[in-house]
Short mmCIF file of C-alpha atoms and ligand atoms in Angstrom, two decimals:
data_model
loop_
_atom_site.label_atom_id
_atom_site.label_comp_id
_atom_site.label_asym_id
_atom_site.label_seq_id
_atom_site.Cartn_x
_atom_site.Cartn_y
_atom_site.Cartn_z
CA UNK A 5 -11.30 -55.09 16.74
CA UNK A 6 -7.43 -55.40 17.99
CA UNK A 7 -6.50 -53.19 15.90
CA UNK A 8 -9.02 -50.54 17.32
CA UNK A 9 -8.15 -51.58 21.43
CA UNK A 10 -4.14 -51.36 20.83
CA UNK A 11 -4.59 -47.62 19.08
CA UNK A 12 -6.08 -46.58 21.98
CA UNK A 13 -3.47 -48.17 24.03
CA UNK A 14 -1.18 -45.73 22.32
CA UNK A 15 -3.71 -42.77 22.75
CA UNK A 16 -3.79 -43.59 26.40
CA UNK A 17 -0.26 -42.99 26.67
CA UNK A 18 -0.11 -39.96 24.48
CA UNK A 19 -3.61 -38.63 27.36
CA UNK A 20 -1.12 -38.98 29.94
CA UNK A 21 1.20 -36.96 28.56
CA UNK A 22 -0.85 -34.48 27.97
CA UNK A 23 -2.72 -34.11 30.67
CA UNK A 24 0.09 -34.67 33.41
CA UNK A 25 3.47 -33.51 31.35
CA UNK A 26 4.05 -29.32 31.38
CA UNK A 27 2.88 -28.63 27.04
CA UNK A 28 6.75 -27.60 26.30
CA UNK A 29 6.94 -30.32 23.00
CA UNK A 30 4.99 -30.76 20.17
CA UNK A 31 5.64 -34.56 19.26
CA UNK A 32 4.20 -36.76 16.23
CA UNK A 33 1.74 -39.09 17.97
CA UNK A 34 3.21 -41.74 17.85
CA UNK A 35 4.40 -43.56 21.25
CA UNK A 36 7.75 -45.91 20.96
CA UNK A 37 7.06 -49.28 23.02
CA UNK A 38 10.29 -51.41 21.75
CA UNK A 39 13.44 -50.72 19.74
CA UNK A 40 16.48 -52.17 18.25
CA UNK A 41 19.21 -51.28 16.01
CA UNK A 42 17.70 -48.43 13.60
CA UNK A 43 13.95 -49.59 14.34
CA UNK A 44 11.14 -49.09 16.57
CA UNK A 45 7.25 -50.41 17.50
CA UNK A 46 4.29 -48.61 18.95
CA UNK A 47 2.31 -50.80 21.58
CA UNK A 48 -0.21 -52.44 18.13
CA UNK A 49 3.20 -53.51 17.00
CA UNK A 50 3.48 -50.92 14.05
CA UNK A 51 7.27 -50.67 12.96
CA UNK A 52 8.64 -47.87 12.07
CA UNK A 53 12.39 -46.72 11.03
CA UNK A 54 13.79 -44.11 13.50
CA UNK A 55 15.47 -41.10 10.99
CA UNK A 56 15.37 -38.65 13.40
CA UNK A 57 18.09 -40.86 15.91
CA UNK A 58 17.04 -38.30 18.71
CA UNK A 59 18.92 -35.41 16.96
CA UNK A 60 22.06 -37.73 16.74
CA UNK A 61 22.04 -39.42 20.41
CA UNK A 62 21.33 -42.99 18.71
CA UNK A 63 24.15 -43.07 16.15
CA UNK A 64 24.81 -46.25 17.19
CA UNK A 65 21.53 -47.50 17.17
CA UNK A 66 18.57 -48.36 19.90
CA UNK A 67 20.07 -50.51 22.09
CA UNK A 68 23.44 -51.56 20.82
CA UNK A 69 24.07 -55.23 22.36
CA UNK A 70 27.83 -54.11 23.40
CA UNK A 71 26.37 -50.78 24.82
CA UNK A 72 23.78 -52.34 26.93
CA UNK A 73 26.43 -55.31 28.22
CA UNK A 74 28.25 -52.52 29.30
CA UNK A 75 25.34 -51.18 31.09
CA UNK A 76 24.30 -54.44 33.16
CA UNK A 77 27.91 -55.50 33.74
CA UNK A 78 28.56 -51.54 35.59
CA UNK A 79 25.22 -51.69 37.14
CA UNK A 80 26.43 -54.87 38.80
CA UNK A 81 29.51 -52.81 40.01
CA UNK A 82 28.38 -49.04 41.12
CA UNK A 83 26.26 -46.85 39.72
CA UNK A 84 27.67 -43.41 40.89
CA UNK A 85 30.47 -42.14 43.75
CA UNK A 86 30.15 -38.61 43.27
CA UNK A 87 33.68 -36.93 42.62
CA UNK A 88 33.91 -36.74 45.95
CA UNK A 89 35.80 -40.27 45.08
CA UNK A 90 37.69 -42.08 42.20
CA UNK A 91 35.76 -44.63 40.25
CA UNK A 92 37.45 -47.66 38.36
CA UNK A 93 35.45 -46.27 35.13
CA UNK A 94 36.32 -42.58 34.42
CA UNK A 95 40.18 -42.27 34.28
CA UNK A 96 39.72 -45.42 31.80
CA UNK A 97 37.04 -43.22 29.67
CA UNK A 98 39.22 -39.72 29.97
CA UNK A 99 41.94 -41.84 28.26
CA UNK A 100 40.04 -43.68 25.74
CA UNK A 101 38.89 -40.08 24.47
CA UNK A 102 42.77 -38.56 24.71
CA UNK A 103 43.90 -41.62 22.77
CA UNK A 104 40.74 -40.89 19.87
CA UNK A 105 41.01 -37.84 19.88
CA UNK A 106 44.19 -36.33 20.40
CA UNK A 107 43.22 -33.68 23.22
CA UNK A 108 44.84 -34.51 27.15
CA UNK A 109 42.25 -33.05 29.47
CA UNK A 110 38.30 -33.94 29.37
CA UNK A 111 35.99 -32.34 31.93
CA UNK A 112 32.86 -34.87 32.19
CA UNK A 113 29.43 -33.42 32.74
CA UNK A 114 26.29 -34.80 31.77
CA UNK A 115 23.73 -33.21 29.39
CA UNK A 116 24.65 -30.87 25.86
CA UNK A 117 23.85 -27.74 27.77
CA UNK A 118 25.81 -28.48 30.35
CA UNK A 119 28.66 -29.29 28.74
CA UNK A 120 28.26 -25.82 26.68
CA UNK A 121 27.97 -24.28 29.56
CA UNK A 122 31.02 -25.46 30.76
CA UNK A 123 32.89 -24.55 27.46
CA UNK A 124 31.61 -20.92 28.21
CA UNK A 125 32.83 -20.75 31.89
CA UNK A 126 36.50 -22.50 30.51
CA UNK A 127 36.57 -19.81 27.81
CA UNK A 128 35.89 -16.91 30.15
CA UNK A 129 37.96 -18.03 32.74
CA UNK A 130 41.26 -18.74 30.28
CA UNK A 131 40.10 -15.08 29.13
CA UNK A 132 41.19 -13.88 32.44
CA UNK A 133 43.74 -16.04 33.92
CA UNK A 134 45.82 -16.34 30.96
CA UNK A 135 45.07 -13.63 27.78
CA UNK A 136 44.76 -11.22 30.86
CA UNK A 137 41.62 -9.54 30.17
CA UNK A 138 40.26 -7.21 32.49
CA UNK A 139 36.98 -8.83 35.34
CA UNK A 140 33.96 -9.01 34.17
CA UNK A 141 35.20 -7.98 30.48
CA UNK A 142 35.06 -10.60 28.36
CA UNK A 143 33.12 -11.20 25.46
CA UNK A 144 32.14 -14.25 23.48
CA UNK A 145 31.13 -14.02 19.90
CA UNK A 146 28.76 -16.62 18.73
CA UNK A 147 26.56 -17.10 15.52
CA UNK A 148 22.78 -16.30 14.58
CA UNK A 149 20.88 -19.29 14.10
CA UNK A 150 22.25 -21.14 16.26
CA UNK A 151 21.62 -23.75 18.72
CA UNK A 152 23.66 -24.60 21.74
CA UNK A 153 20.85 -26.08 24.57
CA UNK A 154 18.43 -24.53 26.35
CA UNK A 155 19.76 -22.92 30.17
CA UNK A 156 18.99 -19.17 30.47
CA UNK A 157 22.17 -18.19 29.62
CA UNK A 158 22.15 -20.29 26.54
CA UNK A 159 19.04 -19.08 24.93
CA UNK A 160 20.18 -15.47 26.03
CA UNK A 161 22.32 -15.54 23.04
CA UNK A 162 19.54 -17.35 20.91
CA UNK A 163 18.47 -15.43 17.92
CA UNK A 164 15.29 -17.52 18.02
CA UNK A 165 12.70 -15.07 19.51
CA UNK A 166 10.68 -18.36 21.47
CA UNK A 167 13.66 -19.43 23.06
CA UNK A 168 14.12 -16.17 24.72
CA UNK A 169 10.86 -15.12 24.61
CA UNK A 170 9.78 -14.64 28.71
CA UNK A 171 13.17 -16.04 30.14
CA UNK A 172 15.15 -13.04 30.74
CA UNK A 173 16.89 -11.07 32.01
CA UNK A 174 20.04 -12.96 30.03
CA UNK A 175 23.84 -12.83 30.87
CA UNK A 176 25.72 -10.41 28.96
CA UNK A 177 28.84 -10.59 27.53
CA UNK A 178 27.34 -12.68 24.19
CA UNK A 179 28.28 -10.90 20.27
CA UNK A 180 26.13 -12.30 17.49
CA UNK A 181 27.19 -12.53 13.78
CA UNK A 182 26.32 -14.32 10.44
CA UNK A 183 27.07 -17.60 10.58
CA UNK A 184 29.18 -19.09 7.36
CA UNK A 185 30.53 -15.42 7.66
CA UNK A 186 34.76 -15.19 8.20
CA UNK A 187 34.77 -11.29 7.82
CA UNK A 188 31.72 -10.32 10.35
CA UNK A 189 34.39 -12.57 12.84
CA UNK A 190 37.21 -10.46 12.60
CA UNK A 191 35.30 -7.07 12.78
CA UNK A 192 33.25 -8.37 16.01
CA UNK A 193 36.93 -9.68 17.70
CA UNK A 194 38.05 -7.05 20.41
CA UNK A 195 41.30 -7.35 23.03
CA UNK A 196 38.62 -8.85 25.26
CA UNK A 197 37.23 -10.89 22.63
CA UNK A 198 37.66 -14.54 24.77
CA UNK A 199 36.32 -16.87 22.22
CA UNK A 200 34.32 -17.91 18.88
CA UNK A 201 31.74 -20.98 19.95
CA UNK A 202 29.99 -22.21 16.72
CA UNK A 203 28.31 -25.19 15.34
CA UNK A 204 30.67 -26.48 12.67
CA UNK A 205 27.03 -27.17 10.63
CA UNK A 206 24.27 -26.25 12.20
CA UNK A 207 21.71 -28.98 12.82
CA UNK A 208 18.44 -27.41 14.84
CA UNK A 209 19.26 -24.24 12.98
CA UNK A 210 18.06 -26.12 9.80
CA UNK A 211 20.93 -28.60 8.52
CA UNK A 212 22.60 -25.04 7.25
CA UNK A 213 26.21 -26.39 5.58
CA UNK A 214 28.75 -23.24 5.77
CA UNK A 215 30.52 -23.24 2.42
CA UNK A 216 33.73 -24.89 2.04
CA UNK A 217 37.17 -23.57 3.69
CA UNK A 218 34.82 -21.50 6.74
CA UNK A 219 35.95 -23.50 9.84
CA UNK A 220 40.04 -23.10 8.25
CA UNK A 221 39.19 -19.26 7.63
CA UNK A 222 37.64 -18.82 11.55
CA UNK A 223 40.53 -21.33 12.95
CA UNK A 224 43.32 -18.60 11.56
CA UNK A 225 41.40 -15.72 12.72
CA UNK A 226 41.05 -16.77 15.74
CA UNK A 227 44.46 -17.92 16.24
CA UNK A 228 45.95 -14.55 14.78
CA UNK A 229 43.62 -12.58 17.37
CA UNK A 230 44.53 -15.16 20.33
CA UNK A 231 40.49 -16.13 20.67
CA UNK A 232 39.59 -19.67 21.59
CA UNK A 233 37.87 -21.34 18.76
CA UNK A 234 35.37 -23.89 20.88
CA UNK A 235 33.40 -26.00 18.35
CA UNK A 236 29.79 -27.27 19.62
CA UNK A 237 30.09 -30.76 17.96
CA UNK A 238 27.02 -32.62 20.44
CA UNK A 239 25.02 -32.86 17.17
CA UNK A 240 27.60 -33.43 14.49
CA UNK A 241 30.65 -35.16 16.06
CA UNK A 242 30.42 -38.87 17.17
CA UNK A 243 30.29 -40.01 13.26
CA UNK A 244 27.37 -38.14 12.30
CA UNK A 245 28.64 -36.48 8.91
CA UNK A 246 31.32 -39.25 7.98
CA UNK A 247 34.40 -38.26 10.29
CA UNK A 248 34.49 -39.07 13.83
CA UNK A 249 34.14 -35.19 13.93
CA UNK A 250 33.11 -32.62 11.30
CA UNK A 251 36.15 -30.23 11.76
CA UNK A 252 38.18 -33.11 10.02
CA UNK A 253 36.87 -32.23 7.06
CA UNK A 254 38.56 -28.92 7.32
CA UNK A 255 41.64 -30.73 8.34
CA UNK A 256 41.42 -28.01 11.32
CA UNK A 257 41.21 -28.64 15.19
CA UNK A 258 39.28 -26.28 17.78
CA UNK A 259 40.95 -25.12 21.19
CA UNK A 260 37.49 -26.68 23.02
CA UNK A 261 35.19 -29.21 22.05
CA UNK A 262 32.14 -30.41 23.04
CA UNK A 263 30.84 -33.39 22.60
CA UNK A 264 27.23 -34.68 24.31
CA UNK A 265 24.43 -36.72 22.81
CA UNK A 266 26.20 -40.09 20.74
CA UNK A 267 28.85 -40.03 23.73
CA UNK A 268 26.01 -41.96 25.76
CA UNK A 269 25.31 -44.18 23.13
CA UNK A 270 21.60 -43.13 23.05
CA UNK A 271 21.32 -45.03 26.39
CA UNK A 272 22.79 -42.47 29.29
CA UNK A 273 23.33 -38.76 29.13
CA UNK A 274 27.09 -37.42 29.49
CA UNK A 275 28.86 -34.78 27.82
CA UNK A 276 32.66 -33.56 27.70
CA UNK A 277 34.68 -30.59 26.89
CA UNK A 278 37.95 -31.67 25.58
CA UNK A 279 41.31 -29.32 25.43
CA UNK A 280 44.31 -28.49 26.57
CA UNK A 281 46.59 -28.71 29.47
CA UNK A 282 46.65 -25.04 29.07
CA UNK A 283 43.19 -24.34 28.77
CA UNK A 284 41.84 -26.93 30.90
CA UNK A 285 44.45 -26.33 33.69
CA UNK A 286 42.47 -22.81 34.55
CA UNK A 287 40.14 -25.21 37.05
CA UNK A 288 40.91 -25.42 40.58
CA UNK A 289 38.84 -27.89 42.88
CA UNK A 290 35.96 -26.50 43.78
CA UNK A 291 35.66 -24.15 40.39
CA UNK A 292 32.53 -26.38 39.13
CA UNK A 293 31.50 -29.62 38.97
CA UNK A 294 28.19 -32.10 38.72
CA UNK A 295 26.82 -34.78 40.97
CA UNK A 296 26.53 -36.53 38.12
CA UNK A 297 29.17 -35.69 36.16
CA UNK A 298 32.08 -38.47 35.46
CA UNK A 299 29.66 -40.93 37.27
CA UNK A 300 31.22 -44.35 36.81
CA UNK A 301 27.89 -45.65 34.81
CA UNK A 302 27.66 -43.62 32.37
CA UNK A 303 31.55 -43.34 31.78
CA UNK A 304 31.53 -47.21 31.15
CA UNK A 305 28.14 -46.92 28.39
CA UNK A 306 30.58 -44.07 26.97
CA UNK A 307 33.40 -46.18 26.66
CA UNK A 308 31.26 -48.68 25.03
CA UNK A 309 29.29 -46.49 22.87
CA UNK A 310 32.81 -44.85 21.43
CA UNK A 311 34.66 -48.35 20.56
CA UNK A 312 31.26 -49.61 18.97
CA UNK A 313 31.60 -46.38 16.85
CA UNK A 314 35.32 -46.69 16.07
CA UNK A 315 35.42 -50.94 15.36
CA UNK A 316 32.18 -50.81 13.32
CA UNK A 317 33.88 -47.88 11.49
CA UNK A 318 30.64 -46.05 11.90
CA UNK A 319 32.04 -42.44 10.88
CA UNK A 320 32.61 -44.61 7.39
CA UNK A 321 29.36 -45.92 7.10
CA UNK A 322 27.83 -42.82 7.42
CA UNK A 323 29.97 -41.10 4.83
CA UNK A 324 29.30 -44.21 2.38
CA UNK A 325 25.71 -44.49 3.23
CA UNK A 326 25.08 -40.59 3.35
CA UNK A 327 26.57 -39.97 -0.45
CA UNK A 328 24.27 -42.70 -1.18
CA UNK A 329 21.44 -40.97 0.32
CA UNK A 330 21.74 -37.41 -0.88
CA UNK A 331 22.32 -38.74 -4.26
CA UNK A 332 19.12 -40.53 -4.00
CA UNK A 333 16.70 -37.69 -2.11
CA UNK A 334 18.37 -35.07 -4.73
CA UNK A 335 17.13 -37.43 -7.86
CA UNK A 336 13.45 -37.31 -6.65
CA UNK A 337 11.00 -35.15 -8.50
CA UNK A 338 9.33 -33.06 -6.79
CA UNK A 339 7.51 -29.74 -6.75
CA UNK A 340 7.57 -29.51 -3.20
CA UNK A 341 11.70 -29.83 -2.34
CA UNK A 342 13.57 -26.55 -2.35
CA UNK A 343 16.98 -28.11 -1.26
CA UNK A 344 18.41 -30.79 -0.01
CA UNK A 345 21.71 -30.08 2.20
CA UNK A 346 24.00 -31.81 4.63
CA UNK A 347 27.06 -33.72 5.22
CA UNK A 348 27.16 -37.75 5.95
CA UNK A 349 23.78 -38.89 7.16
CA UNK A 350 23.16 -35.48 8.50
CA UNK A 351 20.76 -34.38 5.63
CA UNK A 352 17.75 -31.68 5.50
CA UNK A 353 15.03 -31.65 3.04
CA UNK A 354 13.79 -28.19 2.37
CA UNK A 355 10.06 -27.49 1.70
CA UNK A 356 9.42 -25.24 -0.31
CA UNK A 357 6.91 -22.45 1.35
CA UNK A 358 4.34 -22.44 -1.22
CA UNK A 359 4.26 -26.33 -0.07
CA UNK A 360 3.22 -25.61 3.56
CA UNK A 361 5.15 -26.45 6.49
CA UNK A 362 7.71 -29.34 6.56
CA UNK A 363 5.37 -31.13 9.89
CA UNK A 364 2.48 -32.67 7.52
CA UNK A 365 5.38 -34.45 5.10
CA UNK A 366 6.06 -35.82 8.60
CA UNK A 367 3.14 -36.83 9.41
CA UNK A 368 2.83 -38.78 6.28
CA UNK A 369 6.12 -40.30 6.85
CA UNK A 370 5.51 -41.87 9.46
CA UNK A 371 2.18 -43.25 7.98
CA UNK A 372 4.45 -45.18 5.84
CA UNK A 373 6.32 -45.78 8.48
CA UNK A 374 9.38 -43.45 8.67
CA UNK A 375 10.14 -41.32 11.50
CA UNK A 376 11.64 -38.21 10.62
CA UNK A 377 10.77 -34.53 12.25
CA UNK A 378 10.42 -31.05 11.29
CA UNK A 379 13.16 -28.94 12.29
CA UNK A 380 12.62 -24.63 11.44
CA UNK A 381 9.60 -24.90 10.14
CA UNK A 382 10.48 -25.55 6.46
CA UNK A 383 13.32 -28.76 6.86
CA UNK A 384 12.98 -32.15 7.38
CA UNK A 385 16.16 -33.85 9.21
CA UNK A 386 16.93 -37.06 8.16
CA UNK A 387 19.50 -38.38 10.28
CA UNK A 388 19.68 -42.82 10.62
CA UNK A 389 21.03 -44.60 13.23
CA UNK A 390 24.35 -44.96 11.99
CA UNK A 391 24.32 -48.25 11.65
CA UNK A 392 21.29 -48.55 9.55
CA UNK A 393 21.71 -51.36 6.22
CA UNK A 394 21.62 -49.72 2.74
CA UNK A 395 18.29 -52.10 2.18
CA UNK A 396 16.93 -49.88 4.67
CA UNK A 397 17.56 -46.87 3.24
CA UNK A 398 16.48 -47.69 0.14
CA UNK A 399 13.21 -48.71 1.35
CA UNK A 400 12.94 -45.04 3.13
CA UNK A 401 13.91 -43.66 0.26
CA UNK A 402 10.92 -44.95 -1.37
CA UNK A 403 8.50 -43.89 1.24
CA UNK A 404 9.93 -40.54 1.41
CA UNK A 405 9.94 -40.54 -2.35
CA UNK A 406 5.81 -41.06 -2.14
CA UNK A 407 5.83 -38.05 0.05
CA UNK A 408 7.66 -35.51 -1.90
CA UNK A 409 6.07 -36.74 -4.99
CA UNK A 410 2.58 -36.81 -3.55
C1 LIG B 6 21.34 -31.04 21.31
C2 LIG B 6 22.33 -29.98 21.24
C3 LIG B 6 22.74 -29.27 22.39
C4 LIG B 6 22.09 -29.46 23.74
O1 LIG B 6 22.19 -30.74 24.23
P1 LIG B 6 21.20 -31.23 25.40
O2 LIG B 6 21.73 -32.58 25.78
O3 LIG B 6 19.82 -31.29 24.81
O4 LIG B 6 21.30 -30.24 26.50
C5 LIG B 6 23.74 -28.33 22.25
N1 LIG B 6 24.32 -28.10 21.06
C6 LIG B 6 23.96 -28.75 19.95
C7 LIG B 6 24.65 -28.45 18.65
C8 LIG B 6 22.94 -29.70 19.99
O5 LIG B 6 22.55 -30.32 18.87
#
């Protein structure tokens, strides 16, 4: 009988959603009550292990006790100024990311998107103030596939059909090219090429890995052209694929980064773009900015969210524990795995197509107990709170190995 009243508890959420929310997600139905760490319950109490990590916002985990401290203690304090005024919290955070990261200037915003798009209006406006390109000229090359959030100007350089699909008219001033392709760069660069934005994997695209030496091949043809290489790292920076970012496996660095979702700690939303005096120094007051933005809040979660990820050496863990786990997921037998790709704990499972669509393996996942989702149809992200146990993965491992083998 409980067990019958409490799945309609969970049904009576998902009603509400459906009836009240506007149809723009298709979720697994399954409704998150409680979490901690790398696990969650649905109101009967059914545990699951979160592997999706909300495409990389939760590296450190649901609710990390430092993160949430950090939380209460600010909340106690202020909550937001505005930048109309200084806060005790975000000159603190601007350094914290200098010091990890090596870049002097941070401009604070507060969703992915956001932060993209304020890569793009950095790029443009450098393009113009400083490589002298003509108004109105210049041009940004980015990659097919790929995924950068979802304003209109954003998904006007989509190749993905749906996200464009009934949204335009788009900006111009977007180039598209192969991505994991160096050559189809330097034909596309002009004189009023501004700058190269690219995923340095790409992660909603379908966990695609460029092959080795890519990023150090774009980085020198963008630096012989004088083009801005601006690396989208919201979904792979932050410790996801073993470094702190992924461009240190190419022992390169971009002129912009961007960093969103793990910055929050999987608790607030806020996003950067990180470069240099130079680059940075093209904003005047008044140029752009976010309510939001830099609010004192989130800049103290973020301050907590990036020391818990730098003293629990979580970029290591996820190196350690991802060789572990593509070692493991690559050893299964099945007839239904095409591939399996990725860097750190940023791993995708290809279906094959003769095996149907990636979204029932999910479904049966998370029977057993796993959360994982679908990403392009054919790939299953797996992608752990970062500071998921080894015990735990091995016990995922052999749930997902039931699934593949089934
Ligand atoms: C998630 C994501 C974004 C968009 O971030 P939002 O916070 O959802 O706006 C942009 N780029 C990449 C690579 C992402 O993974």
């Amino acid at each position: 009988m409980a067990a019958s009243v409490s799945v309609s508890t969970s049904q009576r959420h998902i009603d509400l959603e459906l009836k009240y929310g506007a149809n723009n997600y298709l979720p697994l139905p399954v409704v998150i009550e409680r979490a901690e760490g790398p696990w969650v319950w649905d109101p009967d109490g059914k545990k699951y292990l979160d592997m999706l990590s909300a495409y990389s916002a939760l590296n450190q985990g649901h609710r990390h006790p430092r993160i949430i401290d950090a939380l209460k203690n600010q909340a106690d304090q202020v909550t937001l100024v505005s930048r109309a005024f200084h806060s005790t919290q975000m000159g603190r955070l601007l350094e914290l990311l200098t010091t990890l990261t090596g870049y002097p200037k941070t401009l604070l915003m507060n969703t992915g998107a956001e932060a993209v798009e304020t890569a793009l209006k950095t790029v443009r406006k450098w393009g113009y103030k400083v490589k002298g390109v003509p108004a109105d000229q210049a041009e940004i090359i980015v990659c097919r596939n790929n995924f950068h959030g979802r304003t209109t100007t954003i998904v006007g350089f989509s190749s993905e059909e749906q996200y464009r699909d009934g949204f335009g008219p788009f900006a111009p001033g977007f180039k598209l090219i192969d991505y994991g392709d160096s050559e189809a760069l330097e034909h596309a660069i002009t004189p009023h090429t501004v700058a190269f934005l690219v995923e340095p994997i790409q992660g909603e695209g379908g966990i695609i890995v460029p092959s080795a030496g890519y990023l150090q091949r774009v980085r020198e043809i963008c630096t012989r052209h004088n083009v801005l290489l601006a690396l989208d790292e919201i979904q792979t920076g932050l410790g996801r694929t073993g470094k702190l970012f992924a461009f240190e496996h190419e022992d390169i660095r971009p002129d912009v980064l961007i960093v969103g979702k793990a910055l929050g700690g999987g608790v607030l939303p806020i996003s950067g773009v990180l470069s240099s005096e130079e680059i940075m120094g093209v904003f005047k007051p008044g140029d752009h900015g976010s309510t939001f933005g830099g609010n004192p809040l989130a800049c103290a979660v973020a301050r907590a969210s990036l020391a818990v990820l730098v003293e629990e050496k979580l970029p290591e863990r996820a190196a350690r524990l991802g060789k572990f786990m593509m070692k493991e997921l690559r050893a299964i037998e099945s007839k239904h795995v095409a591939d399996v790709r990725g860097v750190g704990l940023l791993i995708g499972v290809e279906i094959k197509v003769s095996s149907g669509p990636a979204r029932p393996f999910c479904e049966r996942l998370r029977d057993l107990g796993i959360l994982a989702k679908e990403t392009h149809g054919q790939v299953i992200r797996f992608a752990p709170p970062l500071v998921v146990r080894k015990r735990e993965l091995k016990w995922a491992l052999e749930q997902i190995a039931a699934v593949l083998q089934d």
